[in-house]
């Protein structure tokens, strides 16, 4: 970004989603209002004052549509309705209105790759080879040996093909057998899914997070995927035995995503974020080559990087360098498919992570509970819900631990539900909940809130250039600059004190320990264990 200084915008020139902090909510796990042990839309409505207090701008909601819930809402039977579990379409409208009144925005999860096997489209498609919707899904004859058409694997274990006895053909599913893939080579599917987007855009949603976007299209010759040379039997989960050369990130998928973006652009001021495939080297192309695609291809690189200053610096710099000109960066530090960061790096470094997330250039995303330092909640074998863990057990793939419900206070079930929570609440709920941490002004929760506020007050953090500095002695540093303002952020990854030389005199503005008043500094700054600081450099 440092070489893009020439295009330094004012904060007011930026789009709302470039200035925003985005907060992910898995509705099942946020707030129950009717005692069924599962969160719902009226529950979220009730908690809007909390979101305002925290200072986030945008919520992206995991799916809320009618679903048999075999993959927790990612198996959808009607894209244009709300599952009764979550409430009604009226509840949705009320939530959206109330969010807009409060200046909050809402992104929905859009799942274009597959439907539930109970979706009426699939019921029709499977009913006969002659059904007009037959070609809405991917059907193929058995392979030469009478088995599946080829070697493609489901991410959730076993063949990606399931035989349907009624017509004797196989259908393809990148995920569960109960999640058949739509056929994105069929223009009728495009038209139907475009209407789904319009349905929600007309209702006023501010955009979407597009699920599993890179797997929309597979090779039309159905060529076998090659073996992955890095596969280690017993160690690598079996679904990763093959390289997904012919099933993932096919060039044709980009055309579909560009089409979805064009639909979005029929409406002013909306945004499209996308779950994309591959590492940093692939992320650039999801912004679109020629035709625009995602505004925000989700970048999980920080979660996949060893937690030391040099590795994190390398990750940041290579990601920013990999972005095409004009592409806006983003950073995701939690999600419903990912280990909790606090579990991986510990509570002390979770504060360093918060300061990193909210001072980097680009749109920050975090997952409800990250601001409490929620760790992965242990799930006893009999309580496992996630189909991934059930089908591919023993590889640590269970996603239930990070989906444990939000904790609000020290009352029964932490105020999440008056019933039986659908996942365990976790061992440390009485110490680690919203009410408790709100009363502790130096808590991680206050740190998130303070950093969000600070970010909004400093154009350098939102619109400023980013200038990497060399990490020394476990301290990761960079500068953010806008106009005359020059901020330096230094974060100590070590659990021991460090001393850092400064490029000039400076003023300390904020410590991640939240216990320092603004103070002038000389030629150095002393960092305590696990401390991050934001400084203003004098000219
Ligand atoms: C995405 C979702 C994940 C889901 C999968 C299948 O990766 O984030 O939770 O299981 O798609 O829809
Ligand atoms: Mg409920």
Coordinates of C-alpha atoms and ligand atoms in Angstrom, one line a residue:
X1 CA 0.0 0.0 0.0
X2 CA 2.9 2.3 0.6
X3 CA 3.4 2.8 -3.1
X4 CA -0.3 3.8 -3.5
X5 CA 0.1 7.0 -1.5
X6 CA -0.8 9.0 -4.6
X7 CA -4.4 7.8 -4.3
X8 CA -4.9 8.7 -0.7
X9 CA -8.6 9.4 -0.2
X10 CA -10.4 11.3 2.5
X11 CA -12.5 9.2 4.8
X12 CA -15.6 10.9 3.3
X13 CA -14.6 9.7 -0.1
X14 CA -14.7 6.1 1.0
X15 CA -17.7 3.8 0.7
X16 CA -19.5 2.9 3.9
X17 CA -18.1 -0.6 3.8
X18 CA -14.6 0.7 3.6
X19 CA -15.1 2.7 6.8
X20 CA -17.1 -0.1 8.6
X21 CA -16.3 -2.6 11.2
X22 CA -18.1 -5.8 10.5
X23 CA -19.4 -8.2 13.1
X24 CA -20.5 -11.8 12.3
X25 CA -23.4 -13.3 14.1
X26 CA -24.4 -17.0 13.9
X27 CA -28.1 -16.5 14.7
X28 CA -28.4 -19.9 16.4
X29 CA -25.8 -18.9 18.9
X30 CA -26.5 -15.3 19.7
X31 CA -29.7 -14.8 21.7
X32 CA -32.7 -17.0 22.2
X33 CA -36.1 -15.3 22.8
X34 CA -38.5 -18.2 22.9
X35 CA -36.8 -20.8 25.1
X36 CA -36.1 -23.4 22.4
X37 CA -32.3 -23.2 23.2
X38 CA -31.6 -21.7 19.8
X39 CA -31.0 -18.1 19.0
X40 CA -33.5 -16.2 16.8
X41 CA -34.2 -12.8 15.1
X42 CA -36.2 -11.3 18.0
X43 CA -33.2 -12.2 20.2
X44 CA -30.8 -10.2 17.9
X45 CA -33.3 -7.3 18.0
X46 CA -33.2 -7.3 21.7
X47 CA -29.4 -7.1 21.7
X48 CA -29.0 -4.1 19.3
X49 CA -28.2 -1.7 22.1
X50 CA -25.2 -3.9 22.8
X51 CA -24.0 -3.7 19.2
X52 CA -24.3 0.1 19.3
X53 CA -22.4 0.2 22.6
X54 CA -19.7 -1.9 21.1
X55 CA -19.5 0.4 18.1
X56 CA -19.7 -2.0 15.2
X57 CA -21.3 -0.8 12.0
X58 CA -22.4 -3.9 10.1
X59 CA -23.7 -7.4 11.0
X60 CA -23.4 -10.3 8.7
X61 CA -25.8 -13.0 9.6
X62 CA -25.3 -16.7 8.9
X63 CA -28.3 -18.2 7.0
X64 CA -31.8 -17.7 8.5
X65 CA -33.8 -19.5 5.8
X66 CA -36.0 -22.6 6.2
X67 CA -33.7 -25.6 6.6
X68 CA -33.6 -29.1 7.9
X69 CA -30.5 -27.8 9.8
X70 CA -28.3 -30.7 8.8
X71 CA -25.5 -28.1 8.2
X72 CA -26.8 -25.5 10.6
X73 CA -28.7 -23.5 8.0
X74 CA -26.4 -24.0 5.0
X75 CA -28.9 -26.6 3.7
X76 CA -31.7 -24.4 2.5
X77 CA -35.2 -25.3 1.3
X78 CA -36.4 -21.8 0.5
X79 CA -34.1 -18.9 -0.2
X80 CA -36.8 -16.3 0.1
X81 CA -38.2 -17.1 3.6
X82 CA -37.2 -17.2 7.2
X83 CA -37.1 -20.5 9.2
X84 CA -39.7 -20.5 11.9
X85 CA -36.9 -21.3 14.3
X86 CA -35.6 -17.8 13.7
X87 CA -38.9 -16.1 13.5
X88 CA -40.9 -14.7 10.6
X89 CA -40.3 -12.4 7.7
X90 CA -42.0 -9.7 9.7
X91 CA -39.4 -10.3 12.5
X92 CA -36.8 -9.9 9.8
X93 CA -38.2 -6.7 8.5
X94 CA -38.5 -5.3 12.0
X95 CA -34.9 -6.2 12.7
X96 CA -33.6 -4.6 9.5
X97 CA -35.7 -1.4 10.1
X98 CA -34.5 -1.1 13.6
X99 CA -30.9 -1.6 12.6
X100 CA -31.2 1.0 9.9
X101 CA -32.8 3.4 12.4
X102 CA -29.7 2.9 14.6
X103 CA -27.3 3.4 11.7
X104 CA -26.4 -0.3 11.6
X105 CA -26.3 -2.3 8.4
X106 CA -27.1 -5.9 7.6
X107 CA -25.5 -8.5 5.3
X108 CA -27.1 -11.8 4.7
X109 CA -25.4 -15.1 3.9
X110 CA -26.1 -16.1 0.4
X111 CA -25.6 -19.8 -0.4
X112 CA -25.5 -20.2 -4.2
X113 CA -23.6 -23.4 -4.5
X114 CA -26.2 -25.8 -3.2
X115 CA -29.6 -26.3 -1.8
X116 CA -31.1 -28.7 0.7
X117 CA -32.0 -32.1 -0.8
X118 CA -35.5 -31.1 0.5
X119 CA -35.7 -28.0 -1.6
X120 CA -38.7 -28.2 -4.0
X121 CA -36.2 -27.6 -6.9
X122 CA -34.3 -30.8 -6.0
X123 CA -37.4 -32.8 -5.3
X124 CA -38.5 -32.0 -8.9
X125 CA -35.1 -32.5 -10.3
X126 CA -34.7 -36.0 -8.9
X127 CA -38.3 -37.1 -9.8
X128 CA -37.4 -38.0 -13.4
X129 CA -34.8 -37.6 -16.0
X130 CA -37.4 -35.7 -18.1
X131 CA -38.3 -33.2 -15.4
X132 CA -37.8 -29.6 -16.5
X133 CA -35.7 -29.0 -13.5
X134 CA -33.5 -32.1 -14.0
X135 CA -30.7 -29.9 -15.3
X136 CA -30.8 -27.5 -12.3
X137 CA -28.5 -29.9 -10.5
X138 CA -25.5 -32.0 -11.6
X139 CA -26.5 -35.5 -12.7
X140 CA -24.2 -38.1 -14.3
X141 CA -24.2 -41.7 -15.2
X142 CA -22.2 -44.2 -13.2
X143 CA -18.5 -44.6 -14.0
X144 CA -17.2 -47.6 -16.1
X145 CA -16.9 -49.7 -13.0
X146 CA -20.5 -49.1 -12.1
X147 CA -19.5 -46.8 -9.2
X148 CA -19.5 -43.0 -9.0
X149 CA -18.8 -41.0 -12.2
X150 CA -15.3 -40.1 -11.1
X151 CA -13.1 -39.7 -8.0
X152 CA -14.3 -36.4 -6.7
X153 CA -14.6 -36.1 -2.9
X154 CA -17.1 -34.4 -0.7
X155 CA -15.5 -32.0 1.7
X156 CA -17.5 -33.7 4.4
X157 CA -16.2 -37.1 3.6
X158 CA -16.6 -39.9 1.0
X159 CA -17.5 -39.6 -2.6
X160 CA -19.0 -36.3 -3.8
X161 CA -21.6 -38.4 -5.8
X162 CA -24.7 -40.0 -4.4
X163 CA -26.7 -42.5 -6.5
X164 CA -30.4 -41.8 -6.7
X165 CA -32.2 -45.1 -7.3
X166 CA -35.3 -43.6 -8.9
X167 CA -33.4 -42.6 -12.0
X168 CA -30.2 -44.6 -11.7
X169 CA -28.0 -41.5 -12.0
X170 CA -25.6 -39.9 -9.5
X171 CA -25.9 -36.3 -8.3
X172 CA -22.9 -34.2 -7.2
X173 CA -22.5 -32.5 -3.8
X174 CA -19.4 -30.6 -2.7
X175 CA -20.6 -30.9 0.9
X176 CA -23.3 -33.2 2.4
X177 CA -25.3 -35.7 0.3
X178 CA -28.2 -33.6 1.7
X179 CA -26.7 -30.5 0.0
X180 CA -26.9 -31.2 -3.8
X181 CA -24.9 -28.7 -5.9
X182 CA -26.9 -26.5 -8.2
X183 CA -25.8 -26.6 -11.9
X184 CA -24.4 -23.1 -12.5
X185 CA -24.0 -23.9 -16.2
X186 CA -27.8 -23.6 -16.5
X187 CA -29.0 -20.1 -17.2
X188 CA -32.3 -20.8 -15.5
X189 CA -30.3 -21.3 -12.3
X190 CA -28.7 -18.0 -12.8
X191 CA -32.0 -16.3 -13.3
X192 CA -33.5 -17.9 -10.2
X193 CA -30.6 -17.1 -8.0
X194 CA -30.5 -13.5 -9.3
X195 CA -34.2 -13.2 -8.2
X196 CA -33.2 -14.4 -4.7
X197 CA -30.7 -11.6 -4.5
X198 CA -33.3 -9.1 -5.7
X199 CA -35.9 -10.3 -3.2
X200 CA -33.6 -9.4 -0.3
X201 CA -32.1 -6.3 -1.9
X202 CA -35.6 -4.9 -2.4
X203 CA -36.3 -5.5 1.3
X204 CA -33.3 -3.3 2.0
X205 CA -30.5 -5.6 3.0
X206 CA -27.1 -3.9 2.6
X207 CA -25.4 -6.8 0.9
X208 CA -24.3 -10.4 1.2
X209 CA -21.5 -12.7 2.2
X210 CA -21.4 -15.3 -0.5
X211 CA -20.9 -18.8 0.7
X212 CA -18.5 -21.3 -0.9
X213 CA -18.2 -19.1 -3.9
X214 CA -15.3 -20.7 -5.6
X215 CA -16.9 -24.1 -5.9
X216 CA -19.8 -23.0 -8.0
X217 CA -18.7 -24.8 -11.2
X218 CA -16.8 -28.1 -11.8
X219 CA -15.0 -29.4 -14.8
X220 CA -17.5 -30.3 -17.5
X221 CA -15.4 -33.3 -18.7
X222 CA -15.7 -34.6 -15.1
X223 CA -11.9 -35.3 -15.1
X224 CA -10.5 -37.1 -12.0
X225 CA -8.9 -34.9 -9.4
X226 CA -5.1 -35.7 -9.0
X227 CA -3.7 -37.0 -5.7
X228 CA -2.3 -34.4 -3.3
X229 CA 1.4 -35.2 -2.8
X230 CA 1.3 -33.7 0.7
X231 CA -1.4 -36.1 1.8
X232 CA -0.4 -38.1 4.9
X233 CA -2.7 -41.0 5.6
X234 CA -3.9 -40.9 9.2
X235 CA -2.8 -37.3 9.6
X236 CA -4.5 -35.4 6.8
X237 CA -8.3 -35.6 6.9
X238 CA -9.3 -38.0 4.1
X239 CA -11.4 -35.4 2.1
X240 CA -8.0 -33.7 1.5
X241 CA -6.5 -36.7 -0.2
X242 CA -6.9 -35.1 -3.6
X243 CA -6.1 -31.7 -5.0
X244 CA -9.3 -30.0 -6.0
X245 CA -8.0 -29.1 -9.4
X246 CA -11.3 -29.9 -11.3
X247 CA -13.8 -29.0 -8.7
X248 CA -12.6 -25.7 -7.1
X249 CA -11.7 -22.3 -8.4
X250 CA -12.5 -23.1 -12.0
X251 CA -12.4 -20.1 -14.4
X252 CA -16.1 -20.4 -15.2
X253 CA -17.0 -19.8 -11.6
X254 CA -15.8 -16.2 -11.9
X255 CA -18.3 -15.5 -14.6
X256 CA -21.1 -16.6 -12.3
X257 CA -19.8 -14.4 -9.5
X258 CA -19.5 -11.4 -11.9
X259 CA -23.2 -12.0 -12.8
X260 CA -24.2 -11.9 -9.1
X261 CA -22.2 -8.7 -8.7
X262 CA -24.0 -7.2 -11.6
X263 CA -27.4 -8.0 -9.9
X264 CA -26.1 -6.4 -6.7
X265 CA -25.1 -3.3 -8.7
X266 CA -28.7 -2.8 -9.9
X267 CA -29.2 -1.4 -6.3
X268 CA -27.2 1.5 -5.0
X269 CA -24.7 1.2 -2.2
X270 CA -24.7 -2.5 -1.5
X271 CA -21.7 -4.7 -0.9
X272 CA -20.7 -8.2 -1.7
X273 CA -18.2 -10.1 0.5
X274 CA -17.2 -13.6 -0.5
X275 CA -15.9 -16.8 1.0
X276 CA -13.1 -17.6 -1.4
X277 CA -10.7 -20.4 -2.0
X278 CA -7.0 -20.8 -1.9
X279 CA -4.3 -18.8 -0.2
X280 CA -3.1 -15.2 -0.6
X281 CA -1.8 -15.9 -4.1
X282 CA -5.3 -16.5 -5.4
X283 CA -7.2 -13.8 -3.4
X284 CA -6.6 -11.0 -5.9
X285 CA -8.5 -12.5 -8.7
X286 CA -11.7 -12.6 -6.6
X287 CA -12.0 -8.9 -6.9
X288 CA -12.7 -9.6 -10.6
X289 CA -10.6 -9.6 -13.7
X290 CA -12.2 -7.0 -16.0
X291 CA -15.7 -7.5 -14.6
X292 CA -16.1 -6.6 -10.9
X293 CA -16.7 -9.5 -8.6
X294 CA -16.4 -9.2 -4.8
X295 CA -15.8 -5.9 -3.0
X296 CA -14.4 -7.9 -0.1
X297 CA -13.0 -11.4 -0.8
X298 CA -12.6 -12.6 2.8
X299 CA -9.0 -12.8 4.0
X300 CA -8.4 -15.3 6.7
X301 CA -4.6 -15.2 6.5
X302 CA -4.1 -13.9 10.0
X303 CA -5.8 -17.0 11.4
X304 CA -3.6 -19.3 9.4
X305 CA -0.3 -17.7 10.4
X306 CA 2.0 -18.9 13.2
X307 CA 1.7 -16.3 15.9
X308 CA 5.1 -14.5 15.9
X309 CA 6.0 -11.0 14.8
X310 CA 8.0 -12.0 11.8
X311 CA 5.5 -14.5 10.4
X312 CA 2.6 -12.1 10.9
X313 CA 4.5 -9.3 9.3
X314 CA 5.3 -11.5 6.3
X315 CA 1.6 -12.4 6.1
X316 CA 0.4 -8.8 6.2
X317 CA 3.0 -7.6 3.7
X318 CA 2.5 -10.4 1.2
X319 CA -1.3 -10.1 1.4
X320 CA -1.2 -6.3 0.7
X321 CA 1.3 -6.8 -2.1
X322 CA -0.9 -9.5 -3.7
X323 CA -3.9 -7.2 -4.0
X324 CA -4.6 -5.6 -7.4
X325 CA -4.6 -1.8 -7.6
X326 CA -7.7 -0.2 -6.1
X327 CA -8.6 -3.4 -4.3
X328 CA -9.7 -2.7 -0.8
X329 CA -8.2 -5.1 1.8
X330 CA -10.0 -6.9 4.6
X331 CA -9.1 -9.0 7.7
X332 CA -11.1 -11.7 9.3
X333 CA -10.0 -12.9 12.8
X334 CA -12.9 -15.3 13.6
X335 CA -15.8 -17.2 12.2
X336 CA -18.2 -20.0 12.5
X337 CA -15.8 -22.4 10.7
X338 CA -12.6 -21.4 12.4
X339 CA -10.9 -22.2 15.7
X340 CA -11.3 -19.2 18.1
X341 CA -8.2 -17.0 18.0
X342 CA -8.1 -16.7 21.8
X343 CA -7.8 -20.5 22.1
X344 CA -4.9 -20.5 19.7
X345 CA -2.9 -17.5 20.8
X346 CA -4.1 -17.1 24.4
X347 CA -5.9 -14.3 26.2
X348 CA -2.9 -12.0 26.5
X349 CA -2.1 -12.1 22.8
X350 CA -5.9 -11.8 22.0
X351 CA -5.4 -8.1 23.0
X352 CA -2.5 -7.8 20.6
X353 CA -4.6 -9.3 17.9
X354 CA -7.5 -6.8 18.6
X355 CA -5.1 -3.9 18.2
X356 CA -3.7 -5.4 15.0
X357 CA -7.1 -6.0 13.5
X358 CA -8.3 -2.5 14.2
X359 CA -5.2 -0.7 13.0
X360 CA -4.5 -2.6 9.8
X361 CA -5.5 -1.0 6.5
X362 CA -8.8 -2.5 5.3
X363 CA -12.2 -3.6 6.6
X364 CA -12.0 -5.6 9.9
X365 CA -14.3 -8.6 10.5
X366 CA -14.7 -10.4 13.8
X367 CA -17.1 -13.0 15.1
X368 CA -19.5 -12.5 18.0
X369 CA -17.7 -13.6 21.2
X370 CA -14.2 -12.7 19.9
X371 CA -14.6 -9.5 21.8
X372 CA -15.1 -11.5 25.0
X373 CA -12.0 -13.6 24.4
X374 CA -14.3 -16.7 24.0
X375 CA -12.1 -19.7 23.5
X376 CA -13.2 -23.0 21.9
X377 CA -15.7 -24.7 24.2
X378 CA -15.0 -28.4 24.8
X379 CA -17.8 -30.6 23.3
X380 CA -18.3 -34.0 24.9
X381 CA -18.6 -36.7 22.3
X382 CA -22.4 -37.2 22.9
X383 CA -23.0 -33.5 22.4
X384 CA -21.4 -33.2 18.9
X385 CA -23.7 -31.5 16.4
X386 CA -21.4 -30.6 13.5
X387 CA -21.8 -33.0 10.6
X388 CA -18.2 -32.4 9.6
X389 CA -17.0 -34.0 12.9
X390 CA -19.6 -36.8 12.7
X391 CA -18.5 -37.8 9.2
X392 CA -14.8 -37.1 9.4
X393 CA -14.1 -37.8 13.1
X394 CA -10.7 -37.6 14.9
X395 CA -9.0 -34.8 12.9
X396 CA -10.1 -31.9 15.1
X397 CA -12.5 -30.7 12.5
X398 CA -15.5 -30.1 14.8
X399 CA -16.9 -26.6 14.4
X400 CA -19.1 -26.8 17.5
X401 CA -16.5 -25.4 19.8
X402 CA -16.4 -21.9 18.2
X403 CA -20.2 -21.9 17.8
X404 CA -20.9 -22.1 21.5
X405 CA -23.6 -19.5 22.4
X406 CA -22.9 -15.9 23.3
X407 CA -22.7 -15.2 27.0
X408 CA -24.5 -12.1 28.2
X409 CA -24.4 -12.3 32.0
X410 CA -24.0 -14.6 35.0
X411 CA -27.6 -15.7 35.1
X412 CA -28.7 -19.2 34.1
X413 CA -27.3 -20.2 30.7
X414 CA -25.5 -16.8 30.7
X415 CA -28.7 -15.1 29.6
X416 CA -28.6 -16.9 26.2
X417 CA -31.7 -19.0 26.7
X418 CA -34.3 -19.9 29.3
X419 CA -34.3 -23.4 27.9
X420 CA -31.6 -25.9 27.1
X421 CA -28.8 -24.4 25.0
X422 CA -28.3 -26.4 21.8
X423 CA -24.5 -26.4 22.5
X424 CA -22.7 -26.3 25.8
X425 CA -22.2 -22.8 27.2
X426 CA -18.6 -23.5 28.2
X427 CA -16.8 -23.6 31.5
X428 CA -15.8 -20.0 32.1
X429 CA -19.2 -18.2 31.5
X430 CA -19.4 -16.6 34.9
X431 CA -16.1 -14.8 34.4
X432 CA -16.3 -14.2 30.7
X433 CA -19.6 -12.7 29.7
X434 CA -20.8 -9.3 28.4
X435 CA -22.1 -7.9 31.7
X436 CA -19.0 -8.9 33.7
X437 CA -16.6 -7.5 31.1
X438 CA -18.5 -4.3 30.7
X439 CA -17.9 -3.7 34.4
X440 CA -14.2 -4.2 33.9
X441 CA -12.9 -1.1 32.1
X442 CA -9.6 -2.7 31.1
X443 CA -11.2 -5.9 29.8
X444 CA -10.7 -7.2 26.2
X445 CA -14.3 -6.1 25.6
X446 CA -13.5 -2.5 26.5
X447 CA -10.3 -2.8 24.3
X448 CA -12.4 -3.7 21.3
X449 CA -14.8 -0.9 22.0
X450 CA -12.0 1.6 22.6
X451 CA -10.1 0.6 19.5
X452 CA -13.2 0.8 17.3
X453 CA -13.8 4.3 18.7
X454 CA -10.2 5.3 18.2
X455 CA -10.2 4.0 14.7
X456 CA -13.2 6.1 13.8
X457 CA -11.5 9.2 15.2
X458 CA -8.3 8.8 13.2
X459 CA -8.5 9.1 9.4
X460 CA -5.0 7.6 9.2
X461 CA -6.4 4.3 10.4
X462 CA -9.3 4.2 7.9
X463 CA -8.1 6.0 4.9
X464 CA -4.3 6.3 5.6
X465 CA -1.4 4.7 3.8
X466 CA 0.3 1.8 5.4
X467 CA 4.0 1.7 5.7
X468 CA 5.5 -1.5 6.9
X469 CA 8.5 -1.3 9.4
X470 CA 11.0 -4.1 10.1
X471 CA 9.9 -6.2 13.0
X472 CA 12.5 -6.4 15.7
X473 CA 12.7 -8.4 18.9
X474 CA 9.2 -9.9 18.7
X475 CA 7.7 -6.4 18.1
X476 CA 5.5 -6.0 15.0
X477 CA 5.4 -2.4 13.8
X478 CA 3.9 -0.3 11.0
X479 CA 2.9 3.2 10.3
X480 CA -0.4 4.6 9.1
X481 CA -0.3 8.0 7.6
X482 CA -2.9 10.5 6.4
X483 CA -2.3 14.1 5.6
X484 CA 0.0 15.5 8.4
X485 CA -0.9 12.7 10.8
X486 CA 1.6 9.9 11.3
X487 CA 0.7 7.0 13.6
X488 CA 3.0 4.2 14.5
X489 CA 1.6 1.0 16.0
X490 CA 3.9 -1.4 17.8
X491 CA 2.8 -4.7 19.2
X492 CA 4.8 -7.0 21.5
X493 CA 4.3 -10.6 20.6
X494 CA 6.6 -11.7 23.5
X495 CA 5.5 -12.4 27.1
X496 CA 8.4 -10.3 28.3
X497 CA 9.2 -6.6 28.2
X498 CA 10.8 -5.0 25.1
X499 CA 12.3 -1.6 24.3
X500 CA 11.9 -0.1 20.9
X501 CA 13.7 2.8 19.3
X502 CA 11.5 5.4 17.8
X503 CA 12.1 7.3 14.5
X504 CA 11.6 10.6 16.3
X505 CA 9.8 12.0 19.3
X506 CA 6.3 10.8 19.8
X507 CA 3.2 10.8 21.9
X508 CA 1.7 7.6 23.3
X509 CA -2.0 7.6 22.6
X510 CA -3.2 4.2 23.7
X511 CA -2.0 1.0 25.2
X512 CA -3.7 -2.4 24.7
X513 CA -3.6 -2.7 28.5
X514 CA -5.9 0.3 28.6
X515 CA -4.0 1.6 31.6
X516 CA -1.9 4.5 30.2
X517 CA -2.9 8.1 29.8
X518 CA -1.6 9.9 26.7
X519 CA 2.1 10.7 27.4
X520 CA 5.0 12.2 25.6
X521 CA 7.9 9.9 24.7
X522 CA 11.5 10.4 24.0
X523 CA 13.6 8.3 21.6
X524 CA 12.3 4.9 22.8
X525 CA 9.1 3.3 24.0
X526 CA 9.1 0.5 26.6
X527 CA 6.6 -2.2 25.9
X528 CA 5.4 -4.5 28.7
X529 CA 4.8 -8.2 28.0
X530 CA 2.0 -8.7 25.4
X531 CA 1.5 -5.0 25.1
X532 CA 0.6 -3.0 22.0
X533 CA 0.7 0.7 21.7
X534 CA -0.5 3.4 19.3
X535 CA 1.8 6.4 19.0
X536 CA 1.6 9.7 17.2
X537 CA 4.9 10.7 15.6
X538 CA 5.8 14.3 15.7
X539 CA 6.8 16.0 12.5
Ligands
LIG1 C1 -19.3 -22.6 4.0 C2 -19.9 -22.3 5.4 C3 -19.9 -23.6 6.2 C4 -20.8 -24.6 5.5 C5 -20.3 -24.8 4.0 C6 -21.4 -25.5 3.2 O1 -18.0 -23.0 4.1 O2 -19.2 -21.3 6.0 O3 -20.3 -23.4 7.5 O4 -20.7 -25.8 6.1 O5 -20.1 -23.5 3.4 O6 -22.4 -24.7 3.0
LIG2 MG1 -35.2 -19.5 19.8

